[in-house]
CSV table of C-alpha atoms and ligand atoms in Angstrom, one decimal:
chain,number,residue,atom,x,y,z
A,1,UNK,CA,85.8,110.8,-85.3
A,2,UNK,CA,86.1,113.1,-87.6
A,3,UNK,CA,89.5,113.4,-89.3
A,4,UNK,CA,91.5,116.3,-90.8
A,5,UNK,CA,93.4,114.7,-93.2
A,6,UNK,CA,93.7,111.1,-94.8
A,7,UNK,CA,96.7,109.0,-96.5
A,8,UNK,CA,94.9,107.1,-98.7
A,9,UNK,CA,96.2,103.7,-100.9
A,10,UNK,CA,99.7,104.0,-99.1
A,11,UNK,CA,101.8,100.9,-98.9
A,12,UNK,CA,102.0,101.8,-95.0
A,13,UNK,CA,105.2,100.5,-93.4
A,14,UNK,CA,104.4,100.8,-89.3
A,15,UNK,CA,107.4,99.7,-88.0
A,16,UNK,CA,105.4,98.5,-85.1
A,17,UNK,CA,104.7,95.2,-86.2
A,18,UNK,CA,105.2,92.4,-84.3
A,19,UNK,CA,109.4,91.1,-83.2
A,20,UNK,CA,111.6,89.5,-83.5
A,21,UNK,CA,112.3,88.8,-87.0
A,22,UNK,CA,112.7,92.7,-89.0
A,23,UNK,CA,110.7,91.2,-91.8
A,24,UNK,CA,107.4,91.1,-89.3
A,25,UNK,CA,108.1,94.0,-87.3
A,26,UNK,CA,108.2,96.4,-90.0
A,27,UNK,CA,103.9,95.6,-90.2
A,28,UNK,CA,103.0,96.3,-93.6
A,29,UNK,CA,99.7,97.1,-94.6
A,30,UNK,CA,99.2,96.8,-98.0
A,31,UNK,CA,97.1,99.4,-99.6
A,32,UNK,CA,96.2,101.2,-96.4
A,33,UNK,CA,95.3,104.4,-94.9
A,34,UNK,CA,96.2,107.1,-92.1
A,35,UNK,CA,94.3,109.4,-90.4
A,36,UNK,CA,95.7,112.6,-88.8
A,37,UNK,CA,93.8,114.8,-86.5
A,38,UNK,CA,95.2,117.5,-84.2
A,39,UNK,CA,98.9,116.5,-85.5
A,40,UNK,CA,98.8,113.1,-84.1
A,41,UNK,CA,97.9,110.0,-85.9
A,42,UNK,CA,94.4,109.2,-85.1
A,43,UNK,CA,93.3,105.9,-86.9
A,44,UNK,CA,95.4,103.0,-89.4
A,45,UNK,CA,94.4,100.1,-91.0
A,46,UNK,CA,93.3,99.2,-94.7
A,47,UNK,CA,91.7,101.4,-96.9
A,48,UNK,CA,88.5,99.8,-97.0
A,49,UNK,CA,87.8,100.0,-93.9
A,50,UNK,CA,89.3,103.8,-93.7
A,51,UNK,CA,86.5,106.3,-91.8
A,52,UNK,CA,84.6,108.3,-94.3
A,53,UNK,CA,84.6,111.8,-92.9
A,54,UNK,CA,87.9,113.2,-93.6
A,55,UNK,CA,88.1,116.7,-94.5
A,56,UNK,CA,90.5,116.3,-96.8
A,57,UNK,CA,92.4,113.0,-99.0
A,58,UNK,CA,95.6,112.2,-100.0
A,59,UNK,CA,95.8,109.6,-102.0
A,60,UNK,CA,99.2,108.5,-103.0
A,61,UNK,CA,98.6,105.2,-105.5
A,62,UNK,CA,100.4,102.7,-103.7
A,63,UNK,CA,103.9,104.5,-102.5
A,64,UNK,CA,105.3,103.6,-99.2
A,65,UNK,CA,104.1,105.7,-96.5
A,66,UNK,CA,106.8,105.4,-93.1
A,67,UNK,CA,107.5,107.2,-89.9
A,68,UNK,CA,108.9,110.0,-90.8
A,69,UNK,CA,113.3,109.1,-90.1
A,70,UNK,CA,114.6,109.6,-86.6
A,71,UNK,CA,118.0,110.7,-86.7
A,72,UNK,CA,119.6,110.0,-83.9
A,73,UNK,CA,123.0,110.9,-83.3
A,74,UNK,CA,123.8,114.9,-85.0
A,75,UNK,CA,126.5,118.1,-84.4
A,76,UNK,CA,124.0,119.6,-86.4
A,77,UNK,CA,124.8,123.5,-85.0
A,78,UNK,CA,128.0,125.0,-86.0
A,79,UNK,CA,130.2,127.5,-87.4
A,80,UNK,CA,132.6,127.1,-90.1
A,81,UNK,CA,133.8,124.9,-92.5
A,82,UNK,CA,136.3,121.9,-92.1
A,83,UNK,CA,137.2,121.3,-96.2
A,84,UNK,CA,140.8,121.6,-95.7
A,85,UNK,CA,140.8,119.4,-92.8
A,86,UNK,CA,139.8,116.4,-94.9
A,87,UNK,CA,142.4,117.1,-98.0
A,88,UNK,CA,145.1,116.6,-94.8
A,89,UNK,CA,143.3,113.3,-93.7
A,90,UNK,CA,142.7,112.2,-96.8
A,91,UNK,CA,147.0,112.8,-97.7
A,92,UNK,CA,147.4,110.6,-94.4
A,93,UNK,CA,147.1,112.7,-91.1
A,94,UNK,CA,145.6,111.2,-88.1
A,95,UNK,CA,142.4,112.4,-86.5
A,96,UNK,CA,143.6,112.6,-83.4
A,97,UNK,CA,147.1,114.1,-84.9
A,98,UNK,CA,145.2,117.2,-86.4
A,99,UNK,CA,143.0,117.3,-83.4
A,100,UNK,CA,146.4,117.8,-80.9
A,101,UNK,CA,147.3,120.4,-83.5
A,102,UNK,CA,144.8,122.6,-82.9
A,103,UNK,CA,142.4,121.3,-86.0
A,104,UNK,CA,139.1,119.0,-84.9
A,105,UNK,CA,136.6,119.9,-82.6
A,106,UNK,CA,138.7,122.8,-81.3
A,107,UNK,CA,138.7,124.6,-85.0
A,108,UNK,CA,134.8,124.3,-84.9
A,109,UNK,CA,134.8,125.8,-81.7
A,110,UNK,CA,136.6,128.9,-82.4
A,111,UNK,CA,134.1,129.3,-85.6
A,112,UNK,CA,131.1,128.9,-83.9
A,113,UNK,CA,132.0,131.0,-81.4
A,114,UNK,CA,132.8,133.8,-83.6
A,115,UNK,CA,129.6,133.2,-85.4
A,116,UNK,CA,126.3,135.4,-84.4
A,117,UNK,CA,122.7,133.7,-83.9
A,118,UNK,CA,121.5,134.5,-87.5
A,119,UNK,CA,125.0,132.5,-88.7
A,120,UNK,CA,124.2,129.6,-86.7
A,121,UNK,CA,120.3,129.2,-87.2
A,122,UNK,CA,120.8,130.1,-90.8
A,123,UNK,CA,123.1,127.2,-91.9
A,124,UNK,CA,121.2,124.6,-89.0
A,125,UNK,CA,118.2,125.5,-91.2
A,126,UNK,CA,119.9,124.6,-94.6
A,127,UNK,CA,121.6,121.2,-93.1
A,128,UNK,CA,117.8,120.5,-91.4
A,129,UNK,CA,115.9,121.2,-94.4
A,130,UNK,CA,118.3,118.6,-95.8
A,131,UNK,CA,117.6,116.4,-93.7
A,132,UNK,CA,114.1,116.6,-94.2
A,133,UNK,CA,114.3,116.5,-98.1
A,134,UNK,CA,115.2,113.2,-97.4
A,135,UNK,CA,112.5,112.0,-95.1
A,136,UNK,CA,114.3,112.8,-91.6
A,137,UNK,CA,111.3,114.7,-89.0
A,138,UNK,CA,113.0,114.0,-85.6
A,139,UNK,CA,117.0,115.7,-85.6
A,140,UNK,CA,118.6,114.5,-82.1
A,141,UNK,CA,121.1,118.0,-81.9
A,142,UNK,CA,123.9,117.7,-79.8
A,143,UNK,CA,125.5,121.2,-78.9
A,144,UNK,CA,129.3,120.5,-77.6
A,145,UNK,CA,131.2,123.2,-80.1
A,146,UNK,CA,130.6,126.3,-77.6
A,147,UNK,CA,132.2,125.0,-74.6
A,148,UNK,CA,131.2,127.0,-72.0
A,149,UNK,CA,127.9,127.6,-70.6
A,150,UNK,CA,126.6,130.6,-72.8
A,151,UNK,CA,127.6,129.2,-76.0
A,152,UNK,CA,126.5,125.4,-75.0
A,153,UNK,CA,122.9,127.3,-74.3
A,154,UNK,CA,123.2,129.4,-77.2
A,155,UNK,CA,123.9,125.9,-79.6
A,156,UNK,CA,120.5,124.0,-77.8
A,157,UNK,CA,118.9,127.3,-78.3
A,158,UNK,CA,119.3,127.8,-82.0
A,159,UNK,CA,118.0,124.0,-82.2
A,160,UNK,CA,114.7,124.4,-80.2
A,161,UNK,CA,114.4,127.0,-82.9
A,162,UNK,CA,114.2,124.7,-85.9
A,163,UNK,CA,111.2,123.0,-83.8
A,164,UNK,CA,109.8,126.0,-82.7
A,165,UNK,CA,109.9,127.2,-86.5
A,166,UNK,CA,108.3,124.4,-88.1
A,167,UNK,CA,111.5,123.4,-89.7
A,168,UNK,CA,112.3,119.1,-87.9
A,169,UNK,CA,111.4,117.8,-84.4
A,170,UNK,CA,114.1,117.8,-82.1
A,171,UNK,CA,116.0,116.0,-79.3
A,172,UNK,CA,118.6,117.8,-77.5
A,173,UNK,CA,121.6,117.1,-76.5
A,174,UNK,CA,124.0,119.1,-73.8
A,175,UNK,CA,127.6,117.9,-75.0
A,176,UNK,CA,129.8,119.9,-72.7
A,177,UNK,CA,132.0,117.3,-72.6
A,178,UNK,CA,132.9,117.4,-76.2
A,179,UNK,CA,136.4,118.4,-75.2
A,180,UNK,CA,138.2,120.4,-73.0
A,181,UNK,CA,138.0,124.6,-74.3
A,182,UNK,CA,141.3,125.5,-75.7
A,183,UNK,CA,141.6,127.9,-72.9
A,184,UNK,CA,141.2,125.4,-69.9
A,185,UNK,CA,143.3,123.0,-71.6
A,186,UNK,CA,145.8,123.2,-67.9
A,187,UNK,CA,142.2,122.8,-65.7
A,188,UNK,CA,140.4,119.7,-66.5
A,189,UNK,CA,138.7,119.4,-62.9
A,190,UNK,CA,137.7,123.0,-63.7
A,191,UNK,CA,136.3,122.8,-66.8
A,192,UNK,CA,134.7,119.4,-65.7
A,193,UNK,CA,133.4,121.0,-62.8
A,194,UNK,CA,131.6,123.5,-65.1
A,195,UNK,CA,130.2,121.2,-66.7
A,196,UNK,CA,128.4,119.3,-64.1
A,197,UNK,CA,127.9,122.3,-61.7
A,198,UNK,CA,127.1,124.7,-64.3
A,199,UNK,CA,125.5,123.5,-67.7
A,200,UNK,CA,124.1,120.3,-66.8
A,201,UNK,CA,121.7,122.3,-64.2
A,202,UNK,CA,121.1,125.0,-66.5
A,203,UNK,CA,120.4,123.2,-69.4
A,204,UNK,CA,117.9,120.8,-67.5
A,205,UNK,CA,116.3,124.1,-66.1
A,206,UNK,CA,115.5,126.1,-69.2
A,207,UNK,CA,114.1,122.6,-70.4
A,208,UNK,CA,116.9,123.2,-73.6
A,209,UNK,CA,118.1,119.6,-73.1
A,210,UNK,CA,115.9,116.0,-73.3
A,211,UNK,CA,119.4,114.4,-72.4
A,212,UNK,CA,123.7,114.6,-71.9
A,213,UNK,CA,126.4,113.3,-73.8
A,214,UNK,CA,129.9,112.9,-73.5
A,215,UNK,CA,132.8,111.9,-75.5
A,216,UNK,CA,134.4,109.0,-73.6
A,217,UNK,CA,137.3,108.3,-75.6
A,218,UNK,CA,141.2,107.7,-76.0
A,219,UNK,CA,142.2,111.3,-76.1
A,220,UNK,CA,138.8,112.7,-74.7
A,221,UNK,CA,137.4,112.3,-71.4
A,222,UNK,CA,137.8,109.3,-69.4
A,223,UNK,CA,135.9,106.6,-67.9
A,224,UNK,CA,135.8,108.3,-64.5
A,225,UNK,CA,135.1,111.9,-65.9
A,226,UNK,CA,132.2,110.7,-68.0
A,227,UNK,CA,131.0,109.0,-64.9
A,228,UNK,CA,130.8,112.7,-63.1
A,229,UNK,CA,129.2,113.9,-66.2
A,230,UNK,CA,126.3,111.4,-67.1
A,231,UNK,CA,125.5,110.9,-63.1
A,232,UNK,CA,125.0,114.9,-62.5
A,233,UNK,CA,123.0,114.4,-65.6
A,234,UNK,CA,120.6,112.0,-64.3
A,235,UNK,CA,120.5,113.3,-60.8
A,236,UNK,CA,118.9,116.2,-62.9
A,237,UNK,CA,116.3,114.4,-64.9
A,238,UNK,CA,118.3,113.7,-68.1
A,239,UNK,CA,118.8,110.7,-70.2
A,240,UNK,CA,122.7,109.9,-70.3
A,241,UNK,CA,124.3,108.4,-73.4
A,242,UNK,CA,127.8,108.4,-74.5
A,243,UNK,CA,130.2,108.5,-77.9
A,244,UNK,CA,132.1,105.1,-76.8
A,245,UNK,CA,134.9,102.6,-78.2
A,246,UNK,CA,135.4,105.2,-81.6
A,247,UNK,CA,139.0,104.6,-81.0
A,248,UNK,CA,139.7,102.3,-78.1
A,249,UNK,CA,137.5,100.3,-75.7
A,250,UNK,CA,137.3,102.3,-72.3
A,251,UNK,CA,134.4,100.5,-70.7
A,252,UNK,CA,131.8,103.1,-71.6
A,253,UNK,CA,129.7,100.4,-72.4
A,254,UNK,CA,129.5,99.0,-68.8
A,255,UNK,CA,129.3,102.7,-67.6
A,256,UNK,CA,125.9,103.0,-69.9
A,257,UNK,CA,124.4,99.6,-68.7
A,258,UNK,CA,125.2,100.8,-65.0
A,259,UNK,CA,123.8,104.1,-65.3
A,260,UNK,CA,120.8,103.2,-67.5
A,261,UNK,CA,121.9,105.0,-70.3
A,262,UNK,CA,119.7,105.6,-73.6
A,263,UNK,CA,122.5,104.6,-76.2
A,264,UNK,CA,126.4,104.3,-76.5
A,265,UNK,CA,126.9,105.4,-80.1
A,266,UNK,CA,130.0,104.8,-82.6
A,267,UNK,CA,131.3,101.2,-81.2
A,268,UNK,CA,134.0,100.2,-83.4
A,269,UNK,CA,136.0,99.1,-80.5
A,270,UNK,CA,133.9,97.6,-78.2
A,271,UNK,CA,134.3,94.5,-76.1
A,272,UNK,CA,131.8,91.4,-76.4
A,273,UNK,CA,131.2,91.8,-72.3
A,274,UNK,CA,130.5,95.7,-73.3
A,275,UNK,CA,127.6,94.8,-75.4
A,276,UNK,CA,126.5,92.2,-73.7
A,277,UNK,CA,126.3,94.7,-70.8
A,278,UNK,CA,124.1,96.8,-73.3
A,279,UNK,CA,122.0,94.1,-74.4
A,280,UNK,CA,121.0,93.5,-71.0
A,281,UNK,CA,120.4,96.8,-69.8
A,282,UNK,CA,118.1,97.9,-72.9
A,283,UNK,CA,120.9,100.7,-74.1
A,284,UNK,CA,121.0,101.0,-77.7
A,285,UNK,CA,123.7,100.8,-80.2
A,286,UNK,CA,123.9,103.7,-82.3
A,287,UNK,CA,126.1,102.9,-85.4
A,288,UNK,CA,128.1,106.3,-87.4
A,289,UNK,CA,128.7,105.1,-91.0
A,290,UNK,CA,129.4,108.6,-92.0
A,291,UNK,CA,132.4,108.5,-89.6
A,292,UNK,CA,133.9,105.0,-89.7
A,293,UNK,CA,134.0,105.9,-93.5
A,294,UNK,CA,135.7,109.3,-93.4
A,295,UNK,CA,138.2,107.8,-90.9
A,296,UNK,CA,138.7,104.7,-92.7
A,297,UNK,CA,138.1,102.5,-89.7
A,298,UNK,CA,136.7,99.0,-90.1
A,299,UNK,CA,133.2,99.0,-89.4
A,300,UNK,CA,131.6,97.9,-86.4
A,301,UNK,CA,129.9,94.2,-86.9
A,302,UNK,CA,126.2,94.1,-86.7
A,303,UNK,CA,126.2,90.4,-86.6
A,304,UNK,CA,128.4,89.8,-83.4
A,305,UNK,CA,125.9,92.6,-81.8
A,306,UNK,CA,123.0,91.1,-83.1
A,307,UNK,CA,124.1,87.8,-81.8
A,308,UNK,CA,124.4,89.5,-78.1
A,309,UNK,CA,121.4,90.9,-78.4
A,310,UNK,CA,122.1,94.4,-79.0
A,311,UNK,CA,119.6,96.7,-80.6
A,312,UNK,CA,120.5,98.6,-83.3
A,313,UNK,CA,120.0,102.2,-84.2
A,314,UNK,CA,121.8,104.4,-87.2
A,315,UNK,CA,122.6,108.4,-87.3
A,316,UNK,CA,124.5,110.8,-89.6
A,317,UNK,CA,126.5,112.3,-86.8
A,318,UNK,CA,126.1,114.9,-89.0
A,319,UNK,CA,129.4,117.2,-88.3
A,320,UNK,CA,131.9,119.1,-89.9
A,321,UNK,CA,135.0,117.2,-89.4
A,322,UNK,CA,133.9,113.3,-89.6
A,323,UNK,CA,131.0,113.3,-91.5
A,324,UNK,CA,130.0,116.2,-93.5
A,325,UNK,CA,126.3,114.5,-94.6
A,326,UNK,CA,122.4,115.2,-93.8
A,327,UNK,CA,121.7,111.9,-95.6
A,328,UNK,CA,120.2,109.4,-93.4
A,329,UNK,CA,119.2,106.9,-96.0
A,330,UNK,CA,122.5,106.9,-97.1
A,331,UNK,CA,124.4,106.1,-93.4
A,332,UNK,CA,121.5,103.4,-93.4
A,333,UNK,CA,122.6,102.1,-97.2
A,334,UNK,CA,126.3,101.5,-95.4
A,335,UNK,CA,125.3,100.6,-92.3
A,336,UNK,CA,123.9,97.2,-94.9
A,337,UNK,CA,126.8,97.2,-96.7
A,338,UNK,CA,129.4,97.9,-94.2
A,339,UNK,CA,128.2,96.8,-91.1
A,340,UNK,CA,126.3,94.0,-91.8
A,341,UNK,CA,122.8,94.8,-91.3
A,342,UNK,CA,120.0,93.4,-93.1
A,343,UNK,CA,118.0,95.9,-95.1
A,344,UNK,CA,114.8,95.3,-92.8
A,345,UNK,CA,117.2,96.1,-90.2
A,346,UNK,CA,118.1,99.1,-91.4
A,347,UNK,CA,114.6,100.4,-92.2
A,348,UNK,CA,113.8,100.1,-88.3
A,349,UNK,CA,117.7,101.3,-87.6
A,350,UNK,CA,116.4,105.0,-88.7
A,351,UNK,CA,112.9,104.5,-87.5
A,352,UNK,CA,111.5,102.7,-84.5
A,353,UNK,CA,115.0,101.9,-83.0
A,354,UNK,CA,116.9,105.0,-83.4
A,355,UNK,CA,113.2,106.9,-81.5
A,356,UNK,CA,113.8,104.1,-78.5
A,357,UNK,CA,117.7,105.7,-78.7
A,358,UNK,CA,116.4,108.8,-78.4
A,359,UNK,CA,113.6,108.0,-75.6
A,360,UNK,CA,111.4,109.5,-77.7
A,361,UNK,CA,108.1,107.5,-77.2
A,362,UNK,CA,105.8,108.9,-80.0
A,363,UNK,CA,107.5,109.0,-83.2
A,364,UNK,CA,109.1,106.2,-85.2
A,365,UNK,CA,106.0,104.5,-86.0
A,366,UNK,CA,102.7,104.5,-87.4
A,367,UNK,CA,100.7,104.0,-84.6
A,368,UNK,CA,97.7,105.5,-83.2
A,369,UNK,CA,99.1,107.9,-80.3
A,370,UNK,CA,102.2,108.9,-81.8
A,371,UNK,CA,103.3,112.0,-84.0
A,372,UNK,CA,101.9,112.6,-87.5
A,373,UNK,CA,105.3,112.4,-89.0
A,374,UNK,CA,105.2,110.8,-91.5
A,375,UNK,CA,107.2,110.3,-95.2
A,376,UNK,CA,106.3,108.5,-98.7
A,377,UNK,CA,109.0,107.7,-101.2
A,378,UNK,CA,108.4,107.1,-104.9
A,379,UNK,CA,108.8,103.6,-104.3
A,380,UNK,CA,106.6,100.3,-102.9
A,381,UNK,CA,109.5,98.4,-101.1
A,382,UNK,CA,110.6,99.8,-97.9
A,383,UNK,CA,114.3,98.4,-98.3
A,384,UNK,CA,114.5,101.3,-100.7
A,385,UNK,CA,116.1,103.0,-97.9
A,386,UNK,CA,118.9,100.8,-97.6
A,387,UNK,CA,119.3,100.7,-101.9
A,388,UNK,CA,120.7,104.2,-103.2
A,389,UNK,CA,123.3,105.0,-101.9
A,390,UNK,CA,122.7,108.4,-101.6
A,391,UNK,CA,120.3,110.6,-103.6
A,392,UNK,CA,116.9,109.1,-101.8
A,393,UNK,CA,114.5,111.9,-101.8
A,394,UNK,CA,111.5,111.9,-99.8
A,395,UNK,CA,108.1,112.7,-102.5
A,396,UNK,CA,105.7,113.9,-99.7
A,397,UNK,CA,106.7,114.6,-95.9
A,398,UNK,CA,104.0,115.4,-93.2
A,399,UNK,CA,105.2,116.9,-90.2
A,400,UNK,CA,103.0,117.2,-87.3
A,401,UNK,CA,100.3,116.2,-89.9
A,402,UNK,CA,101.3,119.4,-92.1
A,403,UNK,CA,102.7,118.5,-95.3
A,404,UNK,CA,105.8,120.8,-95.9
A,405,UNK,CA,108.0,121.2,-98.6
A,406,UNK,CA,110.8,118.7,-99.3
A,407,UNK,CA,111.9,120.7,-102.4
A,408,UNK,CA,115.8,121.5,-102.8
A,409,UNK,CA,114.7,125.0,-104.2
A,410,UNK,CA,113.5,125.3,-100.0
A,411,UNK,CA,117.2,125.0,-99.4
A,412,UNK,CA,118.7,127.7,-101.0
A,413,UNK,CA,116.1,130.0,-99.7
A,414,UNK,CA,118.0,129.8,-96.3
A,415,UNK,CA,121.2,130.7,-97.8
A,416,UNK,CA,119.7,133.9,-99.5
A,417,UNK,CA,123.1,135.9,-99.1
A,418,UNK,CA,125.0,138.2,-101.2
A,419,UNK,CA,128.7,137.7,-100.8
A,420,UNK,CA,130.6,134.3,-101.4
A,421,UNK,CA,132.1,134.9,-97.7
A,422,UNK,CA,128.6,135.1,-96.6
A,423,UNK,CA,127.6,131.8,-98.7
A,424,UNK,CA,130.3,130.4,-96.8
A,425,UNK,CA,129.2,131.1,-93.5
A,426,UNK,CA,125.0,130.1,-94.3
A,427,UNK,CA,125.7,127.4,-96.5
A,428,UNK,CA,125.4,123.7,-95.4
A,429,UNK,CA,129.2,123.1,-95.5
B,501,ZN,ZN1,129.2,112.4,-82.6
């Protein structure tokens, strides 16, 4: 075998060790090594007995090497900005006040509409590269702020372009049923009927989508509706998952465990016969700290799902209105301290679990087989991740076995733009 590259001295933190107790499954090798050859991981195991014929070392003195993060729950493609929308929560409005009002989802859908290719891929770029500076290589990128079927392509389109440019790994996401478009508001069955006769199909064709989403919610879609969606969805070859119990406890849950579904994500209302009906069926829990702390809603409890057996994965939900952040570590920092999770927990909750919510077989750990993705932190304790809150930065991140840049001076070089409206319009926010 004769590698191309070699991680050498790295404090290697698998995340494929063996369950159940997190401690063990993380599978540390102390000083240990990884070889990369044709983007994949090719060999692990302790340094001394690392192959010799590496074309080139890296050797990194004893930092933590890990999968490189999974995020996997993001809006990560839009237009506009929703600032003054959290000055009117923060004074006291309701979410789903402002949303009836013509604010939410339906704001961001009007500005990305409006907004041209460049606009959109210029300011997913900034967000991804974000992202990355902080260790995250796999972005799941829901669309859902076009609503209708040119716009839903054009939002899965701009994200196959971060992958197809080098920039994060992605899983798509078709989220037609986000909400219903402003201008259908009188013709749910219509709109519905779009989506499943219209996107889902064309979505699956072009191969822009990996799986389907919807918003089952008070004030959303309902238990029924989502059904339609998720089983047009499967019949074409996607995976189904669903936003569920953000607000009130429809039976999404069940829906998920019925259909097979990948993961239900948010979960602060959910029943214990929901998640034992996840827990049975192998669909993830996907926990939002970025939301439940921008809404000011008492956290989901990782114990009680822990207890039924639930596996647990945590995203961003990166998104204008409910939680403006790119920062992984930090949703995994207050997943610990809001949700209950043990740090060790939350290393795998952005690693190895949070790839199984994706069904995304080859990344989330440092395995022979999967994805050279990989990221080192100044640091030789994993729980690291679960520490700062906030501010984490990534020292080296390997992508596809390419190390890239993780520099915030990489950031502002996607902004580039002359005029503050244009700043506006690229910028992350
Ligand atoms: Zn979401």
């Amino acid at each position: 075998m004769s590698l191309e590259r070699l991680i050498r001295h790295a404090r290697v933190v698998t995340c494929a060790g063996p369950g159940p107790l997190a401690r063990a499954r993380l599978g540390i090798i102390d000083d240990g090594a990884i070889g990369i050859l044709g983007g994949r991981i090719a060999w692990v195991g302790p340094d001394h007995d690392r192959p010799r014929d590496a074309a080139e070392e890296c050797d990194v003195r004893g930092r933590i090497v890990l999968p490189g993060l999974v995020d996997p729950h993001t809006h990560l493609v839009f237009g506009g900005s929703r600032v003054d929308e959290l000055a009117r929560k923060m004074a006291g409005e309701d979410y789903r006040a402002i949303a009836a009002s013509g604010g939410g989802i339906a704001s961001t859908v009007r500005a990305t509409r409006a907004a041209s290719e460049a606009q959109l891929f210029a300011s997913a770029r900034a967000r991804a590269l974000a992202m990355r500076s902080c260790g995250t290589t796999t972005v799941e990128v829901k669309s859902g702020y076009g609503l209708r079927l040119e716009d839903e392509l054009r939002l899965l389109e701009t994200a196959r372009r971060l992958d197809d440019t080098g920039i994060v790994n992605t899983r798509r996401t078709l989220l037609g049923a986000h909400a219903i478009p402003p201008e259908l508001r009188d013709d749910r069955a219509g709109y519905l009927a779009e989506v499943t006769g219209a996107m889902v199909p064309a979505a699956a064709a072009a191969g822009l989508a990996h799986a389907c989403d919807v918003y089952l919610d008070e004030g959303a879609f309902s238990l029924e509706e989502a059904r339609r969606v998720l089983v047009a969805a499967r019949a074409h070859g996607l995976g189904v998952k669903a936003h569920i119990g953000q607000f009130a406890d429809l039976g999404g849950a069940q829906l998920l465990a019925e259909l097979g579904g990948l993961s239900g994500d948010h979960l602060e209302a959910v029943s214990d016969e929901g998640l034992r009906a996840m827990a049975q069926a192998g669909v993830r829990a996907v926990l939002l700290p970025g939301a439940w702390t921008t809404l000011r809603q008492a956290p989901p409890d990782a114990r009680r799902m822990r207890a039924l057996g639930v596996s647990i994965a945590v995203g961003t939900d990166c998104n204008p209105g409910t939680s403006p952040t790119t920062d992984l570590p930090l949703c995994a920092a207050l997943a610990v301290r809001d949700a209950g999770l043990t740090m060790e927990e939350a290393v795998l909750a952005v690693t190895v679990e949070a790839a199984r919510a994706l069904g995304a077989p080859d990344v989330g750990q440092v395995a022979v087989g999967m994805r050279a993705d990989l990221v080192c932190y100044d640091h030789d304790d994993p729980r690291v991740l679960a520490y700062a809150v906030g501010g984490l930065r990534a020292r080296f991140v390997w992508l596809a076995g390419h190390r890239v840049p993780t520099a915030d001076s990489d950031i502002a070089h996607a902004v580039g733009s002359e005029t503050l409206e244009d700043l506006n319009r690229h910028g992350l926010w």
